[in-house]
C-alpha cells in the first residue's frame, strides 16, 4: 500500500 501511495500515478489507477 505504502509503495502504491508513492506511485499513485500507476498503483493508484490499478487500486482505485
PDB file of C-alpha atoms in Angstrom:
ATOM      1  CA  UNK A   1       0.000   0.000   0.000  1.00  0.00           C
ATOM      2  CA  UNK A   2       2.738   2.457   1.013  1.00  0.00           C
ATOM      3  CA  UNK A   3       4.603   1.691  -2.216  1.00  0.00           C
ATOM      4  CA  UNK A   4       1.414   2.263  -4.218  1.00  0.00           C
ATOM      5  CA  UNK A   5       0.916   5.623  -2.498  1.00  0.00           C
ATOM      6  CA  UNK A   6       4.335   6.668  -3.780  1.00  0.00           C
ATOM      7  CA  UNK A   7       3.336   5.502  -7.247  1.00  0.00           C
ATOM      8  CA  UNK A   8      -0.242   6.793  -7.051  1.00  0.00           C
ATOM      9  CA  UNK A   9       0.073   7.576 -10.754  1.00  0.00           C
ATOM     10  CA  UNK A  10       0.328   3.858 -11.542  1.00  0.00           C
ATOM     11  CA  UNK A  11      -0.783   1.891  -8.471  1.00  0.00           C
ATOM     12  CA  UNK A  12      -3.476   4.474  -7.829  1.00  0.00           C
ATOM     13  CA  UNK A  13      -5.214   3.674 -11.117  1.00  0.00           C
ATOM     14  CA  UNK A  14      -4.843  -0.085 -10.510  1.00  0.00           C
ATOM     15  CA  UNK A  15      -6.015   0.005  -6.872  1.00  0.00           C
ATOM     16  CA  UNK A  16      -8.811   2.503  -7.485  1.00  0.00           C
TER      17      UNK A  16
END
